[in-house]
């Protein structure tokens, strides 16, 4: 048994050969000429296939442009080194006695596995092609059944809680709600720190009203969480604890929330902007949209941005009464301003900073309409009179904040998407709103937020995909000088799609810009291996023609088949090395953890699966298609169209 194992793996094989320096350098030169152009163009293909990523704009462009630049510069240098430095280094290090290639145990094992497979493929041609086409046909509906999203959600290791209360909430009530919420949040054992604020910060870019609360929740490391608890479960638990009457909960993350607000003006995943001329009508339409969206699976944290319900204190001056008391409108306005808002009476200087000193009535004298009505006003002839003697003081309803887009008033219905993909959720919501809602004349809806980015990304990718294929085909044509050989290498791309589709599907990843970038990178890698295979197959044809002549009378179909098998099998190790280098660099990402790993996984999954299936296709199906084309040439033209293998 031990002898059989040694014979199988090639141990004990000591067939060493001494090669003179001149012959060694000549062999290195011939080998470099044989593969250098193909490898150079393979590198160029990977570069050019990735260049359309630069067409991405917006958030996706800012995220993937550094990746594209880095990959492009590295491969440009690599393409230069392949034809310049690599042959020189080989001449330095490949010296001494050389072992026969067949003596390598890895090569022997690979050939013992591969040769029976390639013979079976050559015998069962229709079955082989049918299996490949069937696998490709199955992968297409698998891809179409996947959900879609703009970008895979990045776990920021924290949560942003954004509840919204009624617009007329008082400062004291907002403070009380904030304290209650923070106490409830801190009671969850996975929460480390809680920091909440109500209203706007001291910056001109934050226009948050007092009714909007923002609470940043810092979480403990996941190693300290309860067993089996996920972030989604944690949000659901917090949401159940924080059901406070009059408060609509909203859950997101700090960074993506700021990006959404700056890019689209919507602070949730999706927002339906309602444009029109009247705030009352906009609010009525928004409520109808909300009613239509209730019950749609995946729609969470649904609420209408308040465009009415704000409280305004109105002081309506009675001019007849002013005349009786000998007062002017400015007298009344001055008293109201100084009593309620405060009047500046001077400045205080502390170091380099200056502070205005304002004076107004104490809160006990202005905290109700009745007290405001009793604000004293001094007159020249009638002593002191209350404000109510010369003005009517009352509260009126109005908009808490007026928002406009494109010179039109705008309201919004906002919601987050959880437990479902963004694309199908919004599409179902659009269909339902379209069926249930009839808009008044002059009013229209605009779907915004992450969905707006998703649509833009999809349109860009539909433009990019044909460009990638055209660029790869042109590069292959320049490499081989033959459209047929270029197409033979290009046909590996659909079969690379098979493995990518299966990996993405079984990992449960939604289609996104990140997945698309992974497929774009995959196409270049898949074509690279195909180019190496075609180079060696053409080399086998050149050797056959040199040995037997280029005629159908001298070359039999059996000889042609054996030459193709020889070209595929005897240079198996460099092809496996090309595939392995890609896999060794990608597979560790599957076990990566920490911030950013959830964005890298959708990029890597199609590349890993695609490299596996494309390499299988290249090793088994590409020689078969190559053989069938050569048999066709031999039968129709009486000779083989042999390309120079020294590309």
Coordinates of C-alpha atoms in Angstrom, one line a residue:
X1 CA 0.0 0.0 0.0
X2 CA 2.8 2.4 0.9
X3 CA 4.5 1.7 -2.4
X4 CA 1.3 2.4 -4.3
X5 CA 0.9 5.7 -2.4
X6 CA 4.5 6.7 -3.2
X7 CA 4.0 5.8 -6.9
X8 CA 0.7 7.9 -7.0
X9 CA 2.2 11.0 -5.4
X10 CA 5.6 10.6 -7.2
X11 CA 7.8 10.4 -4.1
X12 CA 11.3 9.0 -4.8
X13 CA 11.4 10.4 -8.3
X14 CA 14.9 11.7 -8.8
X15 CA 15.1 12.5 -12.5
X16 CA 17.4 15.5 -12.3
X17 CA 18.7 17.2 -15.4
X18 CA 21.7 19.6 -15.8
X19 CA 21.1 22.3 -18.3
X20 CA 23.9 24.6 -19.6
X21 CA 23.5 28.3 -19.0
X22 CA 23.1 29.2 -22.7
X23 CA 20.3 26.6 -23.2
X24 CA 18.7 27.6 -19.8
X25 CA 18.5 31.3 -20.8
X26 CA 17.2 30.3 -24.3
X27 CA 14.4 28.2 -22.7
X28 CA 13.5 31.1 -20.3
X29 CA 13.4 33.5 -23.2
X30 CA 11.2 31.2 -25.3
X31 CA 8.9 30.6 -22.3
X32 CA 8.7 34.3 -21.5
X33 CA 7.8 35.1 -25.2
X34 CA 5.2 32.3 -25.1
X35 CA 3.2 33.6 -22.1
X36 CA 4.3 37.2 -21.6
X37 CA 1.9 38.8 -24.0
X38 CA -1.0 36.7 -22.9
X39 CA -0.3 37.4 -19.2
X40 CA 0.3 41.1 -20.0
X41 CA -3.1 41.3 -21.7
X42 CA -4.7 39.3 -18.9
X43 CA -3.5 41.9 -16.5
X44 CA -4.7 44.7 -18.8
X45 CA -8.1 43.0 -19.0
X46 CA -8.5 42.9 -15.3
X47 CA -7.6 46.7 -15.2
X48 CA -9.9 47.6 -18.0
X49 CA -12.8 45.5 -16.6
X50 CA -12.5 47.5 -13.4
X51 CA -12.3 50.9 -15.0
X52 CA -16.1 51.3 -15.4
X53 CA -16.3 51.4 -11.6
X54 CA -15.2 55.0 -12.0
X55 CA -18.6 55.7 -13.6
X56 CA -20.2 55.2 -10.2
X57 CA -21.3 58.5 -8.6
X58 CA -22.7 59.6 -5.3
X59 CA -22.2 57.5 -2.2
X60 CA -21.3 54.3 -4.2
X61 CA -18.6 56.3 -6.1
X62 CA -17.0 57.7 -3.0
X63 CA -16.9 54.2 -1.5
X64 CA -15.5 52.2 -4.5
X65 CA -13.3 54.8 -6.2
X66 CA -10.4 54.2 -3.8
X67 CA -10.7 50.5 -4.4
X68 CA -10.7 51.0 -8.2
X69 CA -7.7 53.4 -8.0
X70 CA -5.7 51.1 -5.8
X71 CA -6.4 48.0 -8.0
X72 CA -5.6 50.0 -11.2
X73 CA -2.3 51.3 -10.1
X74 CA -1.1 47.9 -8.6
X75 CA -2.0 46.1 -11.8
X76 CA -0.5 48.7 -14.1
X77 CA 2.8 48.2 -12.3
X78 CA 2.2 44.4 -12.4
X79 CA 1.6 44.5 -16.2
X80 CA 4.9 46.3 -16.6
X81 CA 6.8 43.9 -14.4
X82 CA 5.5 40.8 -16.2
X83 CA 7.3 41.7 -19.4
X84 CA 10.4 43.3 -17.8
X85 CA 11.4 42.2 -14.4
X86 CA 9.8 38.8 -14.2
X87 CA 12.0 37.1 -16.9
X88 CA 15.2 38.6 -15.3
X89 CA 14.3 37.3 -11.9
X90 CA 13.5 33.9 -13.3
X91 CA 17.0 33.8 -14.9
X92 CA 18.6 34.6 -11.6
X93 CA 16.7 32.1 -9.5
X94 CA 16.2 29.2 -11.9
X95 CA 19.7 27.7 -11.8
X96 CA 21.3 24.4 -11.0
X97 CA 19.8 21.0 -11.6
X98 CA 16.2 20.8 -12.8
X99 CA 13.7 18.1 -12.0
X100 CA 11.4 16.9 -14.7
X101 CA 8.0 18.6 -14.4
X102 CA 6.2 15.3 -14.2
X103 CA 8.2 14.4 -11.1
X104 CA 6.4 17.0 -9.1
X105 CA 4.0 15.2 -6.8
X106 CA 1.4 18.0 -7.0
X107 CA 1.5 17.9 -10.8
X108 CA 1.2 14.1 -10.8
X109 CA -1.8 14.1 -8.5
X110 CA -3.6 16.9 -10.5
X111 CA -3.0 15.1 -13.8
X112 CA -4.2 11.7 -12.4
X113 CA -7.4 13.4 -11.4
X114 CA -7.8 15.7 -14.4
X115 CA -6.9 13.4 -17.4
X116 CA -9.8 10.9 -16.8
X117 CA -12.2 13.9 -16.4
X118 CA -11.1 15.6 -19.7
X119 CA -11.3 12.2 -21.5
X120 CA -14.9 11.8 -20.2
X121 CA -15.8 15.3 -21.3
X122 CA -14.4 14.7 -24.8
X123 CA -16.5 11.5 -25.0
X124 CA -19.7 12.9 -23.6
X125 CA -19.8 16.3 -25.4
X126 CA -23.5 17.0 -25.5
X127 CA -23.9 15.9 -21.8
X128 CA -21.1 18.3 -20.7
X129 CA -22.4 21.3 -22.6
X130 CA -26.0 20.5 -21.5
X131 CA -24.9 20.4 -17.8
X132 CA -23.2 23.8 -18.2
X133 CA -26.2 25.4 -19.9
X134 CA -28.6 23.9 -17.4
X135 CA -26.5 25.3 -14.5
X136 CA -26.4 28.7 -16.2
X137 CA -30.2 28.6 -16.8
X138 CA -30.8 27.8 -13.1
X139 CA -28.5 30.6 -11.9
X140 CA -30.5 33.3 -13.8
X141 CA -33.8 32.8 -11.9
X142 CA -31.8 32.4 -8.7
X143 CA -30.4 35.9 -9.2
X144 CA -33.7 37.4 -10.2
X145 CA -35.3 36.0 -7.0
X146 CA -32.8 37.8 -4.8
X147 CA -33.8 41.0 -3.1
X148 CA -32.2 44.3 -3.9
X149 CA -30.8 47.1 -1.8
X150 CA -28.5 50.1 -2.5
X151 CA -25.6 49.1 -0.3
X152 CA -25.2 46.3 2.3
X153 CA -25.9 47.8 5.7
X154 CA -22.7 48.6 7.6
X155 CA -22.9 47.7 11.3
X156 CA -21.6 50.8 13.0
X157 CA -21.6 49.1 16.4
X158 CA -24.1 51.7 17.7
X159 CA -27.7 52.6 17.3
X160 CA -29.4 56.0 16.7
X161 CA -32.9 56.2 18.2
X162 CA -34.9 59.1 16.6
X163 CA -38.4 59.3 18.1
X164 CA -40.8 62.1 17.0
X165 CA -43.4 63.7 19.3
X166 CA -46.2 66.1 18.5
X167 CA -45.1 69.5 17.2
X168 CA -46.6 71.4 20.1
X169 CA -44.7 69.5 22.9
X170 CA -43.4 71.7 25.6
X171 CA -39.7 71.9 26.6
X172 CA -40.5 70.4 30.0
X173 CA -42.4 67.4 28.4
X174 CA -39.7 66.8 25.8
X175 CA -37.1 66.8 28.7
X176 CA -39.3 64.3 30.7
X177 CA -39.7 62.0 27.6
X178 CA -36.0 62.1 26.9
X179 CA -35.1 61.1 30.5
X180 CA -37.6 58.3 30.6
X181 CA -36.4 56.9 27.3
X182 CA -32.7 57.0 28.3
X183 CA -33.5 55.2 31.6
X184 CA -35.4 52.5 29.7
X185 CA -32.7 52.1 27.1
X186 CA -29.9 51.8 29.8
X187 CA -31.9 49.0 31.5
X188 CA -31.0 46.7 28.6
X189 CA -27.8 44.8 29.5
X190 CA -26.2 45.1 26.0
X191 CA -26.3 48.9 26.2
X192 CA -23.0 50.6 27.3
X193 CA -23.8 54.3 27.1
X194 CA -26.8 56.5 26.2
X195 CA -26.7 60.1 25.1
X196 CA -29.9 61.8 24.1
X197 CA -30.7 65.4 22.9
X198 CA -34.0 67.1 22.1
X199 CA -34.1 69.9 19.5
X200 CA -31.3 71.4 17.6
X201 CA -27.6 71.7 18.4
X202 CA -25.9 75.0 18.4
X203 CA -25.1 74.8 14.6
X204 CA -26.8 76.3 11.6
X205 CA -26.9 72.9 9.8
X206 CA -29.1 71.2 12.3
X207 CA -32.7 72.4 12.0
X208 CA -34.3 69.8 14.3
X209 CA -37.4 71.0 16.2
X210 CA -37.8 70.4 19.9
X211 CA -40.2 67.6 19.0
X212 CA -37.4 65.5 17.5
X213 CA -35.2 63.6 19.9
X214 CA -31.9 62.0 18.9
X215 CA -30.4 59.3 21.2
X216 CA -27.1 57.7 20.4
X217 CA -26.8 54.2 22.0
X218 CA -23.3 52.8 22.4
X219 CA -23.3 49.0 22.6
X220 CA -21.0 46.7 24.5
X221 CA -18.8 44.2 22.6
X222 CA -20.8 41.3 21.2
X223 CA -18.8 38.9 23.4
X224 CA -20.7 40.4 26.3
X225 CA -24.2 40.0 24.7
X226 CA -26.7 37.4 25.7
X227 CA -26.3 34.1 23.8
X228 CA -28.0 34.1 20.4
X229 CA -29.0 37.8 20.5
X230 CA -28.6 39.8 17.3
X231 CA -28.6 43.5 16.7
X232 CA -32.0 43.1 15.0
X233 CA -33.4 41.3 18.1
X234 CA -31.9 44.1 20.3
X235 CA -33.7 46.8 18.3
X236 CA -37.0 44.9 18.5
X237 CA -36.6 44.6 22.3
X238 CA -35.8 48.3 22.7
X239 CA -38.7 49.2 20.5
X240 CA -41.1 47.2 22.6
X241 CA -39.8 48.9 25.8
X242 CA -40.2 52.4 24.4
X243 CA -43.8 52.4 23.4
X244 CA -44.8 55.8 24.8
X245 CA -48.2 57.4 23.8
X246 CA -47.7 60.3 21.4
X247 CA -44.2 59.2 20.4
X248 CA -43.4 57.6 17.0
X249 CA -40.2 55.5 17.3
X250 CA -37.5 55.5 14.6
X251 CA -34.3 53.3 14.5
X252 CA -31.2 53.8 12.4
X253 CA -27.5 54.3 12.8
X254 CA -25.6 57.6 13.4
X255 CA -23.4 57.7 10.3
X256 CA -25.9 56.5 7.7
X257 CA -28.5 58.8 9.2
X258 CA -26.3 61.9 8.6
X259 CA -25.5 60.7 5.1
X260 CA -29.2 60.3 4.3
X261 CA -30.1 63.6 5.7
X262 CA -27.4 65.5 3.8
X263 CA -27.9 63.6 0.5
X264 CA -31.7 63.4 0.3
X265 CA -33.2 65.4 3.2
X266 CA -34.8 62.2 4.5
X267 CA -33.6 60.9 7.8
X268 CA -35.0 57.3 7.3
X269 CA -34.3 54.6 4.8
X270 CA -37.2 55.7 2.5
X271 CA -39.2 58.9 2.3
X272 CA -42.2 59.8 0.1
X273 CA -42.1 63.5 -0.6
X274 CA -45.5 65.0 -1.2
X275 CA -45.3 68.2 -3.3
X276 CA -48.1 70.7 -3.6
X277 CA -49.4 74.3 -3.0
X278 CA -51.3 74.0 0.3
X279 CA -49.9 72.7 3.5
X280 CA -53.3 71.4 4.6
X281 CA -53.8 69.5 1.4
X282 CA -50.2 68.1 1.6
X283 CA -50.9 66.9 5.1
X284 CA -54.2 65.2 4.0
X285 CA -52.4 63.5 1.1
X286 CA -49.6 62.4 3.4
X287 CA -52.1 60.8 5.8
X288 CA -53.6 58.9 2.9
X289 CA -50.2 57.7 1.8
X290 CA -49.5 56.5 5.4
X291 CA -52.8 54.6 5.5
X292 CA -51.9 52.9 2.2
X293 CA -48.5 51.8 3.5
X294 CA -49.7 50.4 6.8
X295 CA -49.5 46.6 6.7
X296 CA -46.9 46.4 3.9
X297 CA -44.3 43.8 5.0
X298 CA -40.9 45.3 5.8
X299 CA -42.3 48.9 6.5
X300 CA -41.3 49.9 10.0
X301 CA -41.2 53.2 11.9
X302 CA -43.9 54.7 9.6
X303 CA -44.9 58.3 10.4
X304 CA -45.9 61.5 8.7
X305 CA -43.6 64.5 8.9
X306 CA -45.8 67.1 10.6
X307 CA -46.6 70.1 8.4
X308 CA -49.4 71.4 10.7
X309 CA -50.0 71.3 14.4
X310 CA -47.5 74.0 15.5
X311 CA -48.7 76.5 18.1
X312 CA -48.2 80.2 17.5
X313 CA -48.9 83.0 20.0
X314 CA -50.7 85.8 18.2
X315 CA -50.9 89.3 19.6
X316 CA -53.6 91.2 17.6
X317 CA -53.4 94.9 18.3
X318 CA -56.7 96.9 18.7
X319 CA -55.9 100.2 17.0
X320 CA -59.0 101.9 18.4
X321 CA -58.0 101.1 21.9
X322 CA -54.5 102.3 21.3
X323 CA -55.9 105.7 20.2
X324 CA -58.0 106.0 23.4
X325 CA -54.9 105.4 25.6
X326 CA -52.5 107.5 23.5
X327 CA -50.3 104.5 22.6
X328 CA -48.7 103.4 19.3
X329 CA -48.2 100.0 17.7
X330 CA -44.5 100.3 18.4
X331 CA -45.2 100.8 22.1
X332 CA -47.1 97.5 22.3
X333 CA -44.6 95.6 20.2
X334 CA -41.7 96.9 22.4
X335 CA -43.4 95.7 25.6
X336 CA -44.2 92.3 24.1
X337 CA -40.7 91.9 22.7
X338 CA -39.0 92.8 26.0
X339 CA -41.4 90.9 28.2
X340 CA -41.4 87.6 26.3
X341 CA -38.5 87.5 24.0
X342 CA -36.1 89.7 25.9
X343 CA -34.4 93.1 25.1
X344 CA -30.6 93.5 25.0
X345 CA -29.4 96.1 27.6
X346 CA -25.6 95.6 27.3
X347 CA -22.7 93.2 26.8
X348 CA -20.4 91.3 29.1
X349 CA -16.8 90.5 28.1
X350 CA -15.1 87.3 29.3
X351 CA -11.6 87.1 27.8
X352 CA -12.0 87.1 24.1
X353 CA -15.7 86.3 24.1
X354 CA -18.6 88.8 24.2
X355 CA -22.1 87.9 25.5
X356 CA -25.2 89.9 25.1
X357 CA -27.2 90.7 28.3
X358 CA -31.0 90.4 27.8
X359 CA -33.8 91.2 30.2
X360 CA -37.3 89.7 30.1
X361 CA -40.1 88.8 32.5
X362 CA -39.5 85.8 34.8
X363 CA -41.0 82.5 33.5
X364 CA -43.8 82.6 36.2
X365 CA -45.1 85.8 34.6
X366 CA -45.2 84.6 31.0
X367 CA -45.9 80.9 31.1
X368 CA -49.6 81.1 30.2
X369 CA -51.9 83.1 28.0
X370 CA -53.7 84.6 31.0
X371 CA -50.4 85.9 32.5
X372 CA -49.3 87.3 29.1
X373 CA -52.6 89.2 28.9
X374 CA -51.8 90.8 32.3
X375 CA -48.4 92.1 31.1
X376 CA -48.4 95.8 32.3
X377 CA -48.1 98.7 29.8
X378 CA -47.4 102.2 31.0
X379 CA -49.5 105.0 29.5
X380 CA -49.1 108.8 29.7
X381 CA -52.6 109.7 31.0
X382 CA -54.1 106.4 32.3
X383 CA -51.4 104.9 34.4
X384 CA -50.6 101.2 33.9
X385 CA -53.0 99.0 31.9
X386 CA -52.9 95.3 31.0
X387 CA -51.9 94.1 27.5
X388 CA -55.4 92.7 27.1
X389 CA -56.8 96.2 27.1
X390 CA -55.2 97.1 23.8
X391 CA -54.7 93.7 22.2
X392 CA -56.2 90.2 21.7
X393 CA -53.8 87.4 22.8
X394 CA -54.5 83.9 21.6
X395 CA -52.8 80.7 20.3
X396 CA -53.2 79.8 16.6
X397 CA -52.4 76.6 14.8
X398 CA -49.8 76.7 12.0
X399 CA -46.9 74.8 10.4
X400 CA -44.2 73.8 12.9
X401 CA -41.6 74.1 10.0
X402 CA -42.0 74.9 6.3
X403 CA -40.1 72.8 3.9
X404 CA -39.8 73.3 0.2
X405 CA -38.2 71.6 -2.7
X406 CA -37.9 73.1 -6.2
X407 CA -40.0 76.1 -5.2
X408 CA -42.9 73.9 -4.1
X409 CA -44.1 73.2 -0.5
X410 CA -43.2 69.7 0.6
X411 CA -44.4 67.2 3.2
X412 CA -43.0 63.7 3.7
X413 CA -44.1 60.2 4.8
X414 CA -41.1 58.4 6.2
X415 CA -40.3 54.8 7.1
X416 CA -37.4 52.4 7.6
X417 CA -37.1 48.9 6.1
X418 CA -36.4 45.9 8.3
X419 CA -36.8 42.2 8.0
X420 CA -37.0 42.5 4.2
X421 CA -34.9 43.9 1.3
X422 CA -35.3 47.5 0.3
X423 CA -36.1 47.0 -3.4
X424 CA -39.1 44.7 -3.1
X425 CA -40.5 46.5 -0.1
X426 CA -40.5 49.9 -1.9
X427 CA -41.8 48.3 -5.1
X428 CA -44.8 46.8 -3.3
X429 CA -45.3 50.1 -1.5
X430 CA -45.3 52.0 -4.8
X431 CA -47.8 49.5 -6.3
X432 CA -50.1 49.8 -3.3
X433 CA -50.0 53.6 -3.2
X434 CA -50.6 53.8 -6.9
X435 CA -53.8 51.6 -6.5
X436 CA -55.2 53.2 -3.4
X437 CA -54.4 56.9 -3.8
X438 CA -55.8 59.5 -6.2
X439 CA -53.8 62.8 -6.0
X440 CA -55.4 66.2 -6.4
X441 CA -54.4 68.3 -9.4
X442 CA -51.0 70.0 -8.9
X443 CA -49.8 67.4 -6.4
X444 CA -47.3 64.7 -7.0
X445 CA -45.2 62.1 -5.1
X446 CA -41.4 61.6 -5.1
X447 CA -39.8 58.5 -3.6
X448 CA -36.5 59.4 -2.0
X449 CA -34.0 58.2 0.6
X450 CA -32.0 55.1 0.0
X451 CA -34.4 54.1 -2.7
X452 CA -33.4 57.1 -4.7
X453 CA -29.8 56.0 -4.5
X454 CA -30.8 52.4 -5.4
X455 CA -32.5 53.5 -8.6
X456 CA -29.5 55.7 -9.6
X457 CA -27.1 52.8 -8.9
X458 CA -29.1 50.4 -11.0
X459 CA -29.2 52.8 -13.9
X460 CA -25.4 53.3 -13.7
X461 CA -24.8 49.6 -13.5
X462 CA -27.0 48.9 -16.5
X463 CA -24.8 51.3 -18.4
X464 CA -21.6 49.8 -17.0
X465 CA -22.2 46.1 -17.8
X466 CA -22.1 46.4 -21.6
X467 CA -19.1 48.7 -21.4
X468 CA -17.2 46.0 -19.3
X469 CA -18.0 43.3 -21.8
X470 CA -17.0 45.4 -24.8
X471 CA -13.7 46.5 -23.1
X472 CA -12.8 42.9 -22.2
X473 CA -13.6 41.7 -25.8
X474 CA -11.4 44.4 -27.4
X475 CA -8.6 43.5 -25.0
X476 CA -8.9 39.8 -25.9
X477 CA -8.9 40.7 -29.6
X478 CA -5.7 42.7 -29.2
X479 CA -4.2 39.8 -27.2
X480 CA -5.0 37.0 -29.8
X481 CA -5.5 39.0 -33.0
X482 CA -8.5 36.8 -33.6
X483 CA -12.2 37.5 -32.9
X484 CA -12.9 33.7 -32.6
X485 CA -10.2 33.2 -29.9
X486 CA -11.4 36.3 -28.1
X487 CA -14.9 35.0 -28.0
X488 CA -13.7 31.6 -26.8
X489 CA -12.1 33.3 -23.8
X490 CA -15.1 35.7 -23.3
X491 CA -17.6 32.8 -23.1
X492 CA -16.2 32.0 -19.6
X493 CA -17.9 35.1 -18.2
X494 CA -21.5 33.7 -18.2
X495 CA -20.2 30.5 -16.6
X496 CA -18.4 32.6 -14.0
X497 CA -21.8 34.0 -13.2
X498 CA -23.0 30.6 -12.2
X499 CA -20.8 30.2 -9.1
X500 CA -21.2 33.9 -8.2
X501 CA -25.0 33.5 -8.3
X502 CA -25.0 30.3 -6.2
X503 CA -22.7 31.8 -3.5
X504 CA -24.8 35.0 -3.3
X505 CA -28.0 33.0 -3.2
X506 CA -27.0 30.5 -0.5
X507 CA -25.4 33.2 1.7
X508 CA -28.7 35.1 1.6
X509 CA -27.1 38.3 0.4
X510 CA -29.3 40.9 -1.4
X511 CA -28.2 42.3 -4.8
X512 CA -26.5 45.7 -4.3
X513 CA -23.8 47.9 -5.8
X514 CA -21.2 46.0 -3.7
X515 CA -22.4 42.7 -5.3
X516 CA -22.2 44.3 -8.8
X517 CA -18.6 45.5 -8.1
X518 CA -17.8 41.9 -7.1
X519 CA -19.1 40.5 -10.4
X520 CA -17.2 43.2 -12.4
X521 CA -14.0 42.2 -10.6
X522 CA -14.8 38.5 -11.2
X523 CA -15.2 38.9 -15.0
X524 CA -11.5 40.1 -15.3
X525 CA -10.2 37.2 -13.1
X526 CA -12.2 34.6 -15.0
X527 CA -11.0 35.8 -18.4
X528 CA -7.4 35.8 -17.2
X529 CA -7.5 32.0 -16.6
X530 CA -9.2 31.5 -19.9
X531 CA -6.4 33.4 -21.7
X532 CA -3.8 31.1 -20.2
X533 CA -5.7 28.0 -21.3
X534 CA -6.1 29.3 -24.9
X535 CA -2.4 30.1 -25.1
X536 CA -1.5 26.5 -24.2
X537 CA -4.1 25.0 -26.5
X538 CA -2.8 27.1 -29.4
X539 CA 0.7 25.9 -28.5
X540 CA -0.4 22.3 -28.7
X541 CA -1.9 23.0 -32.1
X542 CA 1.4 24.6 -33.3
X543 CA 3.3 21.5 -32.1
X544 CA 0.8 19.2 -33.9
X545 CA 1.1 21.1 -37.2
X546 CA 4.9 21.1 -36.9
X547 CA 4.9 17.3 -36.3
X548 CA 2.1 16.2 -38.7
X549 CA 1.7 19.1 -41.2
X550 CA -1.4 21.3 -41.6
X551 CA -3.8 19.1 -43.7
X552 CA -6.8 17.0 -43.1
X553 CA -5.0 14.1 -44.9
X554 CA -2.2 14.1 -42.3
X555 CA -4.1 15.0 -39.1
X556 CA -6.7 12.6 -37.8
X557 CA -9.5 13.5 -35.5
X558 CA -8.0 11.2 -32.8
X559 CA -4.6 13.0 -33.1
X560 CA -6.4 16.3 -32.9
X561 CA -8.3 15.3 -29.7
X562 CA -5.1 13.9 -28.0
X563 CA -3.2 17.1 -28.8
X564 CA -6.0 19.2 -27.3
X565 CA -6.0 17.0 -24.2
X566 CA -2.2 17.2 -24.0
X567 CA -2.4 21.0 -24.2
X568 CA -5.0 21.2 -21.5
X569 CA -3.4 18.6 -19.1
X570 CA 0.3 19.1 -19.5
X571 CA 0.2 22.7 -18.4
X572 CA -2.3 22.1 -15.7
X573 CA -0.3 23.4 -12.8
X574 CA 0.1 27.1 -14.0
X575 CA -3.7 27.2 -14.6
X576 CA -4.4 25.9 -11.1
X577 CA -1.9 28.3 -9.7
X578 CA -3.7 31.2 -11.4
X579 CA -7.0 30.1 -9.8
X580 CA -5.5 29.4 -6.4
X581 CA -3.8 32.8 -6.1
X582 CA -7.2 34.5 -6.5
X583 CA -8.9 32.1 -4.0
X584 CA -6.1 32.4 -1.4
X585 CA -6.6 36.2 -1.3
X586 CA -10.4 36.1 -1.2
X587 CA -11.4 33.2 1.0
X588 CA -10.1 34.6 4.3
X589 CA -12.7 37.5 3.9
X590 CA -15.4 34.9 4.6
X591 CA -14.2 34.6 8.2
X592 CA -13.5 38.3 8.7
X593 CA -15.4 40.1 11.5
X594 CA -15.6 43.6 12.8
X595 CA -16.6 46.9 11.3
X596 CA -16.6 46.8 7.5
X597 CA -16.7 43.0 7.1
X598 CA -20.4 43.1 6.3
X599 CA -19.7 45.4 3.3
X600 CA -16.7 43.3 2.1
X601 CA -18.6 40.0 2.1
X602 CA -21.0 40.9 -0.8
X603 CA -18.0 41.9 -2.9
X604 CA -16.1 38.7 -2.3
X605 CA -18.9 36.1 -2.5
X606 CA -19.5 36.4 -6.3
X607 CA -15.7 36.4 -6.9
X608 CA -15.1 33.2 -4.9
X609 CA -18.0 31.3 -6.4
X610 CA -17.3 32.6 -9.9
X611 CA -13.6 31.7 -9.8
X612 CA -14.5 28.1 -8.8
X613 CA -17.1 27.6 -11.6
X614 CA -15.2 29.5 -14.2
X615 CA -12.0 27.5 -13.6
X616 CA -14.0 24.3 -13.8
X617 CA -15.5 25.5 -17.1
X618 CA -12.1 26.6 -18.4
X619 CA -10.4 23.3 -17.5
X620 CA -13.2 21.1 -18.9
X621 CA -15.4 23.0 -21.3
X622 CA -13.0 25.4 -23.0
X623 CA -10.8 22.5 -24.4
X624 CA -14.0 20.8 -25.6
X625 CA -15.2 24.0 -27.4
X626 CA -11.7 24.5 -28.7
X627 CA -11.6 21.0 -30.1
X628 CA -15.0 21.3 -31.7
X629 CA -13.9 24.5 -33.5
X630 CA -10.7 22.9 -34.7
X631 CA -12.6 19.8 -36.0
X632 CA -15.0 22.2 -37.8
X633 CA -12.0 24.0 -39.4
X634 CA -10.4 20.7 -40.4
X635 CA -13.6 19.4 -42.0
X636 CA -14.6 22.6 -43.8
X637 CA -11.3 24.2 -44.8
X638 CA -9.0 21.1 -44.8
X639 CA -6.5 22.7 -42.4
X640 CA -6.2 24.3 -39.0
X641 CA -6.1 28.0 -38.4
X642 CA -3.1 28.0 -36.0
X643 CA -2.3 31.2 -34.1
X644 CA 1.1 32.0 -32.9
X645 CA 1.3 30.7 -29.4
X646 CA 4.2 33.1 -28.5
X647 CA 1.8 35.9 -27.6

